[in-house]
C-alpha cells in the first residue's frame, strides 16, 4: 500500500522536465528498433503487486529493469515518475469498497462475493502502464510530462463502469433483474463435466434445448435471462435446463450443440491451461504482440491540439459489445478522437435499458463522446467509408469475428496500402491459439477454457466463471495498452504497427501470478477471507489482517455495520464496509470526485499527468 504522499511526490517531480521529442530512433545491430521501449530503463523496488505488473509490462516492451528508490522510467537522463495510489486499501478491501463484490455476487443471490483473483490490482497496473506509455508519447510529440499516477479507486470504478451507469440511471420504466429461484451456468452433464454454452442468436438456443426435450415456453423464458447475463451479471435459468443437461453425457451434449450451432465448452482446470501453454511454448501473462509493418518508413505528423497525450490522433473503431468499445473508450479518455463505426440505424445495444434520454446508460458508459459514422460493412460503399476514414487515422481498432476483416478487405495489409503509418489493432477472443475457425470469443467461454472459472472461486466452491464481464473489460484495457505502446513504436520507427491481443491473453495476465506462486489454483480461505455478514450488510477485512482469537465472524452478525467496523478497528484491524449497491457509490464522498453525472454516473479519466 502507498500513502497519499505519492501525489505530492509526483508534483515535485514536475521540476525535472523531460524532452524526448527530437531524438531519432536508435539502431540496434544495424537495424531500427522494433521494441517500443528499447533504450529505456525502468527502476524501482516494485513495492506492490501493481508496481510489479507495471515493471513487467514495461520490460515486455523492451525497457531494462533495475533497482531504484522509486518507480520511474528514464532514458538519456530524462525520466518519468510513476505512482499508483492504494489509499489504505488492498485487493479484497478495494473489491469490497467499490462494488465489485456486490456485482460478482449477484448471480448466487447469497450476498457479495469476493473474486479469488487480484482483479483490481491487475486493472490498476494495466491502467498505470497505459498512463506511462501515453506520457512517453506526449513527450516524444513535444509536450513532456514529468510524472504520471493513477489510483486503485479510479481503476476499480472503471472496471464496473457499465454497472455503475446502469445503477445510477433514473429510468422509471426499468427494474434491474436480480437472481431469484433460478440457477446460473455452468451446466453439468450426466458424467460430471461442468460446461458453458454460448450463442448470440435465439434460434440455435431454441434448437439445442428442443433436442433436449424442453418446451417452447421454458426455452423462451430462459433465453431472456441467458442473453442478458452480460449486462446484468446474473442469470436465473429455470431448473429444467440444468435437469436436462444432467440427463445426458457430455459427448451427447456436444453432438446436440454441434447440430444446433451452439458452442459448448467444458470448464477446464487451471492445470489444463498450464499444460496448453507449456506445450505451445507460450508465456502466460504476455498481454499482446506488437509487430512493425514491413517496408518503407513514414513520417507520422499528427500534431497535438490540446494537453491530452493522444490529442490530435484519430482512432477508427469497429467495436462490438464490450472489449473493442472499452479499448476505444480508453483511447478517447487519453485525448484521441474516436470515430465509431456502427451499422445503419445505429448499434442495437443503444436501446438496452436503463435509458438516459434516448440511449442506453450501459452503452454510453463505453461509447460516450465518440463520433459515430454509420456504414453497412456488408456493402462496398460501407467498406469504402471505413477505408476513407482509415486513410487519415493513427489507429484502426476492431474486435470483429476471426476472418471477417480479411473478408471485407479491412485487414492490416489492406489498410496499410492506403495508410502505411497506421496502427492496426485486433482485440480478439482467442488470438492465434484456437485455429482458423475458433468458437465465439466471448467472456464466459474464455473463462471456462482458460481455467479462470476455477481461479475466481476459492477451494470448496463449485467452479464457475464470474458473470461480471471481467475478461471483456480487462481485454479492452489490455488492447488499449497495446495500442498506446504501438503508437510509441510508430513514432520512434516511422513504421505502421500491428497489435494483437485477446480475451485469452487477458486471462493469462490475471493468472500469471498464480502460476508463479506455490499457492493452490483455487485458494484456501479462512473464515475472515470473505465478506462477513453484519445485521445490515457486510464487512471485509484486509488480507493478512487477523482479529484476535476471541473475536469470530458470528460476533459481528448481530451488530450494525458501523459498529462491526468499530469493533474490528479497535482490535487494530483494517476493515471496510462492503458496498451493497453500486448506485450508492455516486453519493460516496470518496467516490464522487472520480465520477461525473450526466443522466447517470460516468467514470472520469483515471490518470493524473504532471508536467
Coordinates of C-alpha atoms in Angstrom, one line a residue:
X1 CA 0.0 0.0 0.0
X2 CA 1.2 3.5 -0.7
X3 CA 0.5 6.7 1.2
X4 CA -1.2 9.8 -0.1
X5 CA 2.3 11.4 -0.3
X6 CA 2.8 9.8 -3.7
X7 CA 0.8 12.6 -5.3
X8 CA 2.9 15.3 -3.7
X9 CA 6.0 13.4 -4.9
X10 CA 4.6 13.4 -8.5
X11 CA 4.1 17.2 -8.3
X12 CA 7.7 17.7 -7.0
X13 CA 8.9 15.6 -10.0
X14 CA 7.4 18.2 -12.4
X15 CA 10.5 20.3 -11.7
X16 CA 12.6 17.8 -13.7
X17 CA 11.1 18.4 -17.2
X18 CA 11.7 15.9 -19.9
X19 CA 12.5 16.4 -23.6
X20 CA 12.1 13.3 -25.7
X21 CA 10.5 14.6 -28.9
X22 CA 13.5 15.2 -31.2
X23 CA 15.5 12.1 -30.6
X24 CA 15.8 9.8 -33.7
X25 CA 15.1 6.1 -33.5
X26 CA 18.0 4.1 -32.0
X27 CA 19.8 1.5 -34.1
X28 CA 20.5 -2.0 -32.8
X29 CA 22.7 -4.4 -34.7
X30 CA 22.4 -2.3 -37.8
X31 CA 18.5 -2.2 -37.8
X32 CA 15.9 0.1 -36.4
X33 CA 14.4 -0.8 -33.1
X34 CA 11.3 -3.0 -33.0
X35 CA 10.5 -2.8 -29.3
X36 CA 8.8 0.4 -28.3
X37 CA 10.9 1.0 -25.1
X38 CA 14.3 -0.2 -26.3
X39 CA 16.8 2.1 -24.7
X40 CA 14.6 2.9 -21.7
X41 CA 15.3 1.8 -18.1
X42 CA 12.6 1.2 -15.5
X43 CA 13.8 1.4 -12.0
X44 CA 12.1 0.8 -8.6
X45 CA 11.6 -1.8 -6.0
X46 CA 8.1 -2.8 -7.1
X47 CA 6.7 -2.4 -3.5
X48 CA 3.3 -3.6 -4.6
X49 CA 1.8 -6.0 -7.0
X50 CA 0.6 -3.1 -9.1
X51 CA 4.1 -1.8 -9.5
X52 CA 5.4 -5.3 -10.2
X53 CA 2.9 -5.5 -13.1
X54 CA 3.9 -2.1 -14.4
X55 CA 7.6 -3.2 -14.4
X56 CA 6.7 -6.5 -16.0
X57 CA 4.7 -4.9 -18.9
X58 CA 7.3 -2.2 -19.5
X59 CA 10.1 -4.8 -19.7
X60 CA 7.9 -6.8 -22.2
X61 CA 8.1 -3.6 -24.3
X62 CA 11.9 -3.5 -24.2
X63 CA 12.7 -1.5 -21.1
X64 CA 15.6 -2.7 -19.0
X65 CA 14.8 -3.2 -15.3
X66 CA 17.0 -2.2 -12.3
X67 CA 16.5 -1.5 -8.6
X68 CA 15.7 2.0 -7.5
X69 CA 14.2 4.1 -4.7
X70 CA 11.0 4.9 -6.5
X71 CA 9.3 3.7 -9.6
X72 CA 10.3 5.6 -12.7
X73 CA 11.3 5.1 -16.3
X74 CA 14.1 7.0 -17.9
X75 CA 16.3 7.4 -20.9
X76 CA 19.4 9.6 -21.5
X77 CA 18.9 11.3 -18.2
X78 CA 15.3 12.2 -18.7
X79 CA 12.8 10.4 -16.6
X80 CA 9.1 9.9 -15.7
X81 CA 7.9 9.3 -12.2
X82 CA 5.2 6.6 -11.8
X83 CA 2.8 6.2 -8.8
X84 CA -0.2 4.0 -8.0
X85 CA -2.2 5.1 -5.0
X86 CA -3.9 2.5 -2.9
X87 CA -5.5 4.9 -0.3
X88 CA -5.0 2.5 2.5
X89 CA -6.8 -0.4 0.8
X90 CA -5.7 -3.7 -0.6
X91 CA -7.2 -6.2 -3.1
X92 CA -10.1 -7.6 -1.0
X93 CA -11.0 -4.2 0.6
X94 CA -10.9 -2.5 -2.8
X95 CA -13.2 -5.1 -4.3
X96 CA -15.5 -4.5 -1.3
X97 CA -15.5 -0.7 -1.2
X98 CA -16.0 -0.1 -4.9
X99 CA -18.8 -2.5 -5.7
X100 CA -17.0 -5.5 -7.4
X101 CA -18.1 -7.9 -4.7
X102 CA -21.7 -6.8 -4.9
X103 CA -21.8 -7.3 -8.7
X104 CA -19.8 -10.6 -8.7
X105 CA -22.2 -11.9 -6.0
X106 CA -25.4 -11.1 -7.9
X107 CA -25.6 -14.4 -9.7
X108 CA -25.7 -16.5 -6.5
X109 CA -28.2 -14.3 -4.6
X110 CA -26.2 -15.0 -1.4
X111 CA -24.8 -11.6 -1.0
X112 CA -21.5 -10.0 -2.0
X113 CA -18.7 -12.4 -3.0
X114 CA -15.0 -11.8 -3.4
X115 CA -13.2 -12.6 -6.7
X116 CA -10.5 -15.0 -5.8
X117 CA -8.1 -13.3 -8.3
X118 CA -6.3 -10.0 -8.0
X119 CA -8.6 -8.3 -10.4
X120 CA -8.4 -4.7 -9.1
X121 CA -4.6 -5.0 -8.8
X122 CA -4.3 -6.2 -12.4
X123 CA -6.6 -3.5 -13.8
X124 CA -4.7 -0.8 -11.8
X125 CA -1.4 -2.0 -13.1
X126 CA -2.6 -2.0 -16.7
X127 CA -4.2 1.4 -16.4
X128 CA -1.0 2.8 -14.8
X129 CA 1.1 1.3 -17.7
X130 CA -1.3 3.0 -20.2
X131 CA -0.6 6.3 -18.5
X132 CA 3.2 5.7 -18.6
X133 CA 3.1 5.0 -22.3
X134 CA 0.8 7.9 -23.1
X135 CA 3.1 10.2 -21.1
X136 CA 6.1 9.0 -23.1
X137 CA 4.3 9.5 -26.3
X138 CA 3.3 13.0 -25.3
X139 CA 7.0 13.8 -24.6
X140 CA 8.0 12.5 -28.0
X141 CA 5.4 14.7 -29.6
X142 CA 6.8 17.8 -27.9
X143 CA 4.7 18.1 -24.7
X144 CA 6.8 16.5 -22.0
X145 CA 5.2 15.0 -18.9
X146 CA 7.3 14.6 -15.7
X147 CA 5.1 12.3 -13.7
X148 CA 2.0 10.0 -14.0
X149 CA -0.2 8.3 -11.5
X150 CA -3.4 6.5 -11.0
X151 CA -5.3 5.2 -8.1
X152 CA -7.0 1.9 -7.2
X153 CA -10.3 3.7 -6.8
X154 CA -10.1 5.0 -10.3
X155 CA -9.3 1.6 -11.7
X156 CA -11.9 -0.2 -9.7
X157 CA -14.6 2.2 -10.8
X158 CA -13.6 1.9 -14.4
X159 CA -13.9 -1.9 -14.3
X160 CA -17.6 -1.6 -13.2
X161 CA -18.4 1.5 -15.3
X162 CA -21.3 -0.2 -17.2
X163 CA -22.9 -1.4 -14.0
X164 CA -22.4 1.9 -12.3
X165 CA -24.0 3.8 -15.2
X166 CA -27.0 1.4 -15.2
X167 CA -27.4 1.5 -11.4
X168 CA -27.3 5.3 -11.3
X169 CA -29.6 6.0 -14.3
X170 CA -33.0 7.4 -13.5
X171 CA -35.2 5.3 -15.8
X172 CA -38.6 4.9 -14.2
X173 CA -39.5 2.1 -16.6
X174 CA -36.5 -0.1 -15.7
X175 CA -36.1 -2.5 -12.8
X176 CA -32.7 -4.2 -12.6
X177 CA -33.2 -8.0 -12.7
X178 CA -31.7 -9.8 -9.7
X179 CA -31.0 -13.5 -9.1
X180 CA -34.2 -15.3 -8.0
X181 CA -35.0 -19.0 -7.8
X182 CA -33.2 -19.9 -11.0
X183 CA -29.6 -21.2 -11.2
X184 CA -26.9 -19.6 -13.3
X185 CA -24.4 -21.5 -15.5
X186 CA -22.3 -23.6 -15.7
X187 CA -24.4 -26.7 -16.5
X188 CA -23.4 -30.3 -15.7
X189 CA -23.5 -33.4 -17.8
X190 CA -24.5 -36.9 -16.6
X191 CA -20.9 -37.9 -16.4
X192 CA -20.0 -34.9 -14.2
X193 CA -18.5 -32.4 -16.7
X194 CA -19.2 -28.8 -15.9
X195 CA -19.8 -26.8 -19.1
X196 CA -20.7 -23.4 -20.5
X197 CA -22.9 -22.8 -23.5
X198 CA -22.8 -19.8 -25.9
X199 CA -24.8 -18.5 -28.7
X200 CA -25.7 -14.9 -29.7
X201 CA -28.8 -16.0 -31.6
X202 CA -32.1 -17.3 -30.2
X203 CA -32.7 -19.9 -32.9
X204 CA -29.7 -22.1 -32.1
X205 CA -30.6 -21.7 -28.5
X206 CA -34.1 -22.9 -29.1
X207 CA -32.9 -25.8 -31.4
X208 CA -30.4 -27.1 -28.7
X209 CA -33.0 -27.2 -25.9
X210 CA -35.6 -28.6 -28.2
X211 CA -33.3 -31.5 -28.9
X212 CA -33.1 -32.0 -25.1
X213 CA -36.9 -32.1 -24.8
X214 CA -37.7 -28.7 -23.3
X215 CA -41.0 -26.9 -24.1
X216 CA -41.0 -23.7 -26.1
X217 CA -42.3 -21.7 -23.1
X218 CA -39.4 -22.7 -20.9
X219 CA -36.9 -22.2 -23.7
X220 CA -38.2 -18.6 -24.4
X221 CA -38.2 -17.7 -20.7
X222 CA -34.6 -19.0 -20.3
X223 CA -33.4 -17.1 -23.3
X224 CA -34.1 -13.7 -21.9
X225 CA -32.2 -14.5 -18.7
X226 CA -29.3 -16.1 -20.7
X227 CA -28.8 -13.3 -23.2
X228 CA -29.0 -10.5 -20.6
X229 CA -26.4 -12.1 -18.3
X230 CA -23.6 -9.9 -19.9
X231 CA -25.5 -6.8 -18.9
X232 CA -26.8 -7.7 -15.5
X233 CA -24.2 -10.1 -14.1
X234 CA -27.0 -12.6 -13.2
X235 CA -28.7 -15.4 -15.0
X236 CA -31.6 -17.1 -13.2
X237 CA -32.1 -20.0 -15.5
X238 CA -35.1 -22.4 -15.0
X239 CA -34.2 -25.6 -13.2
X240 CA -35.5 -27.6 -16.2
X241 CA -32.3 -26.6 -18.2
X242 CA -30.0 -28.0 -15.6
X243 CA -32.1 -31.1 -15.2
X244 CA -32.0 -31.7 -18.9
X245 CA -28.1 -31.5 -19.2
X246 CA -27.7 -33.8 -16.3
X247 CA -29.6 -36.5 -18.2
X248 CA -27.0 -36.8 -21.0
X249 CA -23.3 -37.5 -21.1
X250 CA -21.0 -34.7 -22.3
X251 CA -20.4 -36.3 -25.7
X252 CA -24.2 -36.4 -26.3
X253 CA -24.5 -32.7 -25.3
X254 CA -21.6 -31.9 -27.6
X255 CA -23.3 -33.5 -30.5
X256 CA -26.6 -31.7 -29.8
X257 CA -24.7 -28.4 -29.6
X258 CA -23.0 -29.1 -32.9
X259 CA -26.3 -29.9 -34.6
X260 CA -27.9 -26.7 -33.2
X261 CA -24.9 -24.4 -33.9
X262 CA -24.3 -23.7 -30.2
X263 CA -20.8 -23.5 -28.7
X264 CA -20.2 -25.9 -25.8
X265 CA -17.1 -25.6 -23.6
X266 CA -16.0 -27.7 -20.7
X267 CA -15.0 -25.8 -17.6
X268 CA -11.3 -26.7 -17.6
X269 CA -8.9 -26.6 -14.7
X270 CA -6.0 -24.2 -14.5
X271 CA -3.7 -27.1 -14.7
X272 CA -5.1 -28.0 -18.1
X273 CA -4.5 -24.4 -19.2
X274 CA -0.9 -24.5 -18.0
X275 CA -0.3 -27.7 -19.9
X276 CA -1.5 -25.9 -23.1
X277 CA 0.9 -23.0 -22.5
X278 CA 3.8 -25.2 -21.8
X279 CA 3.1 -27.5 -24.8
X280 CA 2.9 -24.5 -27.2
X281 CA 6.0 -22.7 -25.7
X282 CA 3.9 -19.7 -24.7
X283 CA 4.4 -17.3 -21.9
X284 CA 1.4 -16.9 -19.6
X285 CA 0.9 -13.3 -18.9
X286 CA 2.3 -11.7 -22.1
X287 CA -0.7 -9.5 -23.0
X288 CA -0.2 -8.6 -26.6
X289 CA 2.1 -8.9 -29.6
X290 CA 3.2 -5.8 -31.5
X291 CA 4.7 -6.1 -34.9
X292 CA 6.1 -3.4 -37.3
X293 CA 4.8 -3.1 -40.8
X294 CA 7.3 -4.3 -43.3
X295 CA 8.6 -1.8 -45.8
X296 CA 9.5 1.8 -46.0
X297 CA 9.2 4.4 -43.2
X298 CA 6.6 7.1 -43.0
X299 CA 6.6 10.3 -41.0
X300 CA 3.6 10.4 -38.6
X301 CA 2.7 14.1 -38.4
X302 CA -0.5 14.4 -36.3
X303 CA 0.1 17.5 -34.1
X304 CA -1.2 17.7 -30.6
X305 CA -4.2 20.1 -30.3
X306 CA -4.5 20.0 -26.5
X307 CA -2.6 18.9 -23.4
X308 CA -4.1 15.4 -23.5
X309 CA -1.5 12.8 -24.5
X310 CA -3.3 11.4 -27.5
X311 CA -4.8 14.6 -28.7
X312 CA -4.7 15.1 -32.5
X313 CA -4.8 11.4 -33.1
X314 CA -7.8 9.8 -34.9
X315 CA -8.9 6.3 -34.0
X316 CA -11.4 4.4 -36.2
X317 CA -13.2 1.8 -34.1
X318 CA -15.3 -1.0 -35.3
X319 CA -16.1 -2.4 -31.9
X320 CA -18.8 -4.7 -30.7
X321 CA -20.2 -5.4 -27.3
X322 CA -17.6 -4.6 -24.6
X323 CA -14.0 -5.5 -25.4
X324 CA -13.5 -3.3 -28.5
X325 CA -15.6 -0.3 -27.3
X326 CA -13.7 -0.4 -23.9
X327 CA -10.4 -0.1 -25.8
X328 CA -11.7 2.8 -27.8
X329 CA -13.1 4.4 -24.7
X330 CA -9.7 4.4 -23.0
X331 CA -8.0 5.9 -26.1
X332 CA -10.8 8.6 -26.1
X333 CA -10.1 9.3 -22.4
X334 CA -6.5 9.8 -23.2
X335 CA -7.4 12.5 -25.7
X336 CA -7.8 10.7 -29.1
X337 CA -10.7 11.5 -31.4
X338 CA -12.6 8.2 -31.7
X339 CA -14.9 7.6 -34.7
X340 CA -17.1 4.6 -34.0
X341 CA -18.4 2.6 -37.0
X342 CA -22.0 1.4 -36.4
X343 CA -24.4 -0.4 -38.6
X344 CA -27.1 1.5 -40.4
X345 CA -29.7 2.6 -37.9
X346 CA -27.1 2.5 -35.1
X347 CA -25.8 -0.2 -32.7
X348 CA -28.8 -2.2 -31.4
X349 CA -27.3 -2.0 -27.9
X350 CA -28.2 1.7 -27.8
X351 CA -31.7 0.6 -26.9
X352 CA -30.8 -1.7 -23.9
X353 CA -32.4 -0.4 -20.7
X354 CA -32.0 1.5 -18.5
X355 CA -32.1 4.6 -20.7
X356 CA -30.6 8.0 -20.4
X357 CA -32.6 10.1 -22.8
X358 CA -32.8 8.0 -25.9
X359 CA -29.7 5.9 -25.3
X360 CA -28.7 3.0 -23.1
X361 CA -26.8 4.0 -19.9
X362 CA -24.6 0.9 -20.3
X363 CA -23.8 1.7 -23.9
X364 CA -22.9 5.3 -23.0
X365 CA -20.5 4.1 -20.3
X366 CA -18.2 2.8 -23.1
X367 CA -19.2 5.0 -26.1
X368 CA -20.0 8.4 -24.8
X369 CA -18.1 11.3 -26.6
X370 CA -17.3 9.1 -29.6
X371 CA -18.2 10.4 -33.1
X372 CA -20.5 7.9 -34.9
X373 CA -20.4 7.1 -38.6
X374 CA -23.0 4.6 -39.8
X375 CA -21.8 2.2 -42.5
X376 CA -23.0 -1.2 -43.8
X377 CA -19.8 -3.2 -43.9
X378 CA -21.6 -5.9 -46.0
X379 CA -21.8 -3.3 -48.8
X380 CA -18.9 -2.0 -50.9
X381 CA -19.9 1.6 -50.1
X382 CA -19.8 1.0 -46.4
X383 CA -16.4 -0.6 -46.6
X384 CA -15.2 2.3 -48.7
X385 CA -16.4 4.7 -46.0
X386 CA -14.2 2.9 -43.4
X387 CA -11.2 2.8 -45.7
X388 CA -11.5 6.6 -46.3
X389 CA -11.6 7.2 -42.6
X390 CA -8.6 5.0 -42.0
X391 CA -6.6 7.0 -44.6
X392 CA -6.2 9.8 -42.1
X393 CA -6.3 7.7 -38.9
X394 CA -3.5 6.9 -36.5
X395 CA -5.3 3.7 -35.3
X396 CA -7.8 1.2 -36.7
X397 CA -9.2 -0.9 -33.9
X398 CA -11.7 -3.8 -34.1
X399 CA -12.9 -6.9 -32.4
X400 CA -14.7 -8.5 -35.4
X401 CA -15.1 -12.3 -35.6
X402 CA -12.0 -14.1 -36.9
X403 CA -11.5 -13.7 -40.6
X404 CA -14.2 -11.0 -41.0
X405 CA -11.8 -8.1 -41.5
X406 CA -9.9 -10.1 -44.3
X407 CA -13.2 -11.0 -46.0
X408 CA -14.1 -7.3 -46.1
X409 CA -10.6 -6.2 -47.3
X410 CA -10.1 -4.4 -44.0
X411 CA -7.2 -6.4 -42.7
X412 CA -3.8 -4.8 -41.9
X413 CA -2.2 -5.3 -45.3
X414 CA -5.3 -3.8 -47.0
X415 CA -5.3 -0.7 -44.9
X416 CA -1.5 -0.2 -44.9
X417 CA -1.8 0.2 -48.7
X418 CA -3.6 3.5 -48.1
X419 CA -2.0 4.4 -44.8
X420 CA 1.4 2.9 -44.3
X421 CA 1.8 4.5 -40.8
X422 CA -1.4 3.0 -39.4
X423 CA -1.5 1.2 -36.1
X424 CA -3.8 -1.8 -36.8
X425 CA -5.2 -3.3 -33.6
X426 CA -7.2 -6.5 -33.3
X427 CA -8.8 -7.4 -30.0
X428 CA -9.9 -11.0 -30.5
X429 CA -11.2 -13.7 -28.3
X430 CA -8.5 -16.3 -28.8
X431 CA -5.6 -14.8 -30.6
X432 CA -3.9 -17.4 -32.8
X433 CA -4.3 -20.2 -30.3
X434 CA -7.5 -21.9 -31.4
X435 CA -7.0 -22.2 -35.1
X436 CA -8.8 -20.7 -38.1
X437 CA -12.4 -21.4 -37.1
X438 CA -12.5 -20.9 -33.3
X439 CA -15.7 -20.8 -31.3
X440 CA -17.1 -17.4 -30.4
X441 CA -14.6 -15.5 -28.4
X442 CA -16.9 -14.4 -25.6
X443 CA -16.2 -13.7 -21.9
X444 CA -17.7 -16.7 -20.2
X445 CA -16.5 -19.2 -22.8
X446 CA -13.0 -17.8 -22.4
X447 CA -13.2 -18.0 -18.6
X448 CA -14.2 -21.7 -18.9
X449 CA -11.4 -22.6 -21.5
X450 CA -8.7 -20.7 -19.7
X451 CA -9.3 -22.2 -16.2
X452 CA -10.2 -18.8 -14.9
X453 CA -13.6 -20.2 -13.8
X454 CA -11.6 -22.3 -11.3
X455 CA -9.4 -19.4 -10.3
X456 CA -12.2 -16.9 -9.5
X457 CA -13.7 -19.2 -6.8
X458 CA -12.0 -20.4 -3.6
X459 CA -11.5 -24.0 -2.7
X460 CA -14.7 -25.6 -1.6
X461 CA -16.9 -23.7 -4.0
X462 CA -18.1 -25.2 -7.3
X463 CA -16.0 -23.8 -10.2
X464 CA -18.0 -21.2 -12.1
X465 CA -16.9 -18.1 -14.1
X466 CA -17.9 -14.7 -12.9
X467 CA -21.0 -13.2 -14.6
X468 CA -19.4 -9.9 -14.2
X469 CA -17.7 -9.4 -17.5
X470 CA -14.2 -9.5 -16.1
X471 CA -12.4 -10.6 -19.3
X472 CA -14.3 -8.3 -21.7
X473 CA -13.3 -5.3 -19.6
X474 CA -9.7 -6.4 -18.9
X475 CA -9.3 -7.4 -22.5
X476 CA -10.3 -3.9 -23.6
X477 CA -7.9 -2.3 -21.1
X478 CA -5.1 -4.6 -22.4
X479 CA -5.9 -3.8 -26.1
X480 CA -5.7 -0.1 -25.4
X481 CA -2.4 -0.6 -23.6
X482 CA -1.0 -2.3 -26.6
X483 CA -2.3 0.4 -28.9
X484 CA -0.5 3.2 -27.0
X485 CA 2.7 1.1 -26.9
X486 CA 2.4 0.7 -30.7
X487 CA 1.9 4.4 -31.1
X488 CA 5.2 4.9 -29.2
X489 CA 6.9 2.5 -31.6
X490 CA 5.3 4.1 -34.6
X491 CA 6.7 7.5 -33.6
X492 CA 10.1 6.1 -32.9
X493 CA 10.5 3.9 -36.0
X494 CA 8.3 5.6 -38.6
X495 CA 6.5 2.3 -39.3
X496 CA 2.9 1.2 -39.1
X497 CA 2.3 -1.4 -36.4
X498 CA 0.1 -4.4 -35.8
X499 CA -1.2 -5.1 -32.3
X500 CA -2.9 -8.3 -31.4
X501 CA -4.5 -9.1 -28.0
X502 CA -7.3 -11.4 -26.9
X503 CA -9.6 -12.3 -24.0
X504 CA -7.3 -15.4 -23.6
X505 CA -4.3 -13.2 -23.1
X506 CA -6.2 -11.1 -20.6
X507 CA -7.0 -14.2 -18.6
X508 CA -3.3 -15.0 -18.7
X509 CA -2.4 -11.7 -17.2
X510 CA -4.7 -12.4 -14.3
X511 CA -3.3 -15.9 -13.9
X512 CA 0.4 -15.3 -14.3
X513 CA 0.9 -14.5 -10.5
X514 CA -1.0 -17.7 -9.7
X515 CA 1.3 -19.8 -11.9
X516 CA 4.4 -18.2 -10.4
X517 CA 3.3 -18.9 -6.8
X518 CA 3.2 -22.2 -4.9
X519 CA -0.4 -21.5 -3.9
X520 CA -3.3 -23.8 -4.9
X521 CA -5.0 -22.9 -8.1
X522 CA -8.2 -22.4 -6.0
X523 CA -7.1 -20.5 -2.9
X524 CA -8.0 -21.9 0.5
X525 CA -9.7 -19.2 2.5
X526 CA -10.2 -18.9 6.2
X527 CA -13.3 -17.5 7.9
X528 CA -12.1 -13.9 7.6
X529 CA -11.1 -14.1 3.9
X530 CA -14.6 -13.5 2.5
X531 CA -17.2 -10.8 3.3
X532 CA -18.5 -11.1 6.8
X533 CA -22.3 -10.6 7.4
X534 CA -23.5 -8.0 9.8
X535 CA -27.0 -7.1 10.9
X536 CA -27.4 -4.7 8.0
X537 CA -24.7 -5.6 5.5
X538 CA -21.2 -7.0 5.3
X539 CA -17.7 -6.0 6.2
X540 CA -14.4 -7.1 4.7
X541 CA -11.0 -7.0 6.4
X542 CA -7.7 -6.5 4.6
X543 CA -5.6 -9.5 3.6
X544 CA -3.3 -10.6 6.4
X545 CA -5.2 -8.6 9.0
X546 CA -6.4 -11.1 11.6
X547 CA -8.7 -10.3 14.5
X548 CA -7.9 -11.8 17.9
X549 CA -9.0 -15.3 18.6
X550 CA -11.6 -14.0 21.0
X551 CA -13.5 -12.5 18.0
X552 CA -15.3 -14.6 15.4
X553 CA -17.4 -13.7 12.4
X554 CA -20.6 -14.7 14.3
X555 CA -19.9 -12.0 16.8
X556 CA -20.5 -9.4 14.1
X557 CA -23.7 -10.9 12.8
X558 CA -25.9 -9.1 15.3
X559 CA -24.0 -5.8 15.0
X560 CA -24.7 -2.9 12.6
X561 CA -22.0 -2.5 10.0
X562 CA -20.8 0.7 11.6
X563 CA -20.5 -1.0 15.0
X564 CA -18.8 -4.1 13.5
X565 CA -16.2 -1.8 11.8
X566 CA -15.6 -0.1 15.1
X567 CA -15.0 -3.4 16.8
X568 CA -12.6 -4.5 14.2
X569 CA -10.7 -1.2 14.2
X570 CA -10.5 -1.1 17.9
X571 CA -8.7 -4.5 17.7
X572 CA -6.2 -3.0 15.2
X573 CA -7.8 -4.4 12.1
X574 CA -8.1 -2.7 8.7
X575 CA -11.7 -3.2 7.5
X576 CA -14.2 -1.6 5.3
X577 CA -18.0 -1.8 4.7
X578 CA -18.9 -3.8 1.6
X579 CA -20.7 -1.7 -1.0
X580 CA -24.1 -3.4 -1.3
X581 CA -25.3 -1.4 -4.4
X582 CA -23.2 0.4 -6.9
X583 CA -25.8 3.2 -7.0
X584 CA -24.7 4.2 -3.5
X585 CA -21.2 4.9 -4.8
X586 CA -22.3 8.0 -6.6
X587 CA -23.0 9.8 -3.3
X588 CA -20.0 8.5 -1.5
X589 CA -17.7 11.5 -0.7
X590 CA -14.6 9.4 -1.6
X591 CA -16.0 8.5 -5.0
X592 CA -18.0 11.5 -6.2
X593 CA -14.9 13.4 -7.3
X594 CA -14.0 10.4 -9.6
X595 CA -17.3 10.4 -11.5
X596 CA -19.4 12.9 -13.3
X597 CA -23.2 12.8 -13.5
X598 CA -25.0 13.4 -16.8
X599 CA -28.2 11.4 -16.6
X600 CA -26.1 8.7 -14.9
X601 CA -22.6 8.3 -13.5
X602 CA -19.6 8.2 -15.8
X603 CA -16.1 7.4 -14.6
X604 CA -13.6 10.2 -15.1
X605 CA -10.2 9.6 -16.7
X606 CA -8.2 7.5 -14.2
X607 CA -4.7 9.1 -14.7
X608 CA -3.0 12.2 -13.3
X609 CA -0.4 13.8 -15.5
X610 CA 2.1 16.3 -14.1
X611 CA 4.0 18.5 -16.5

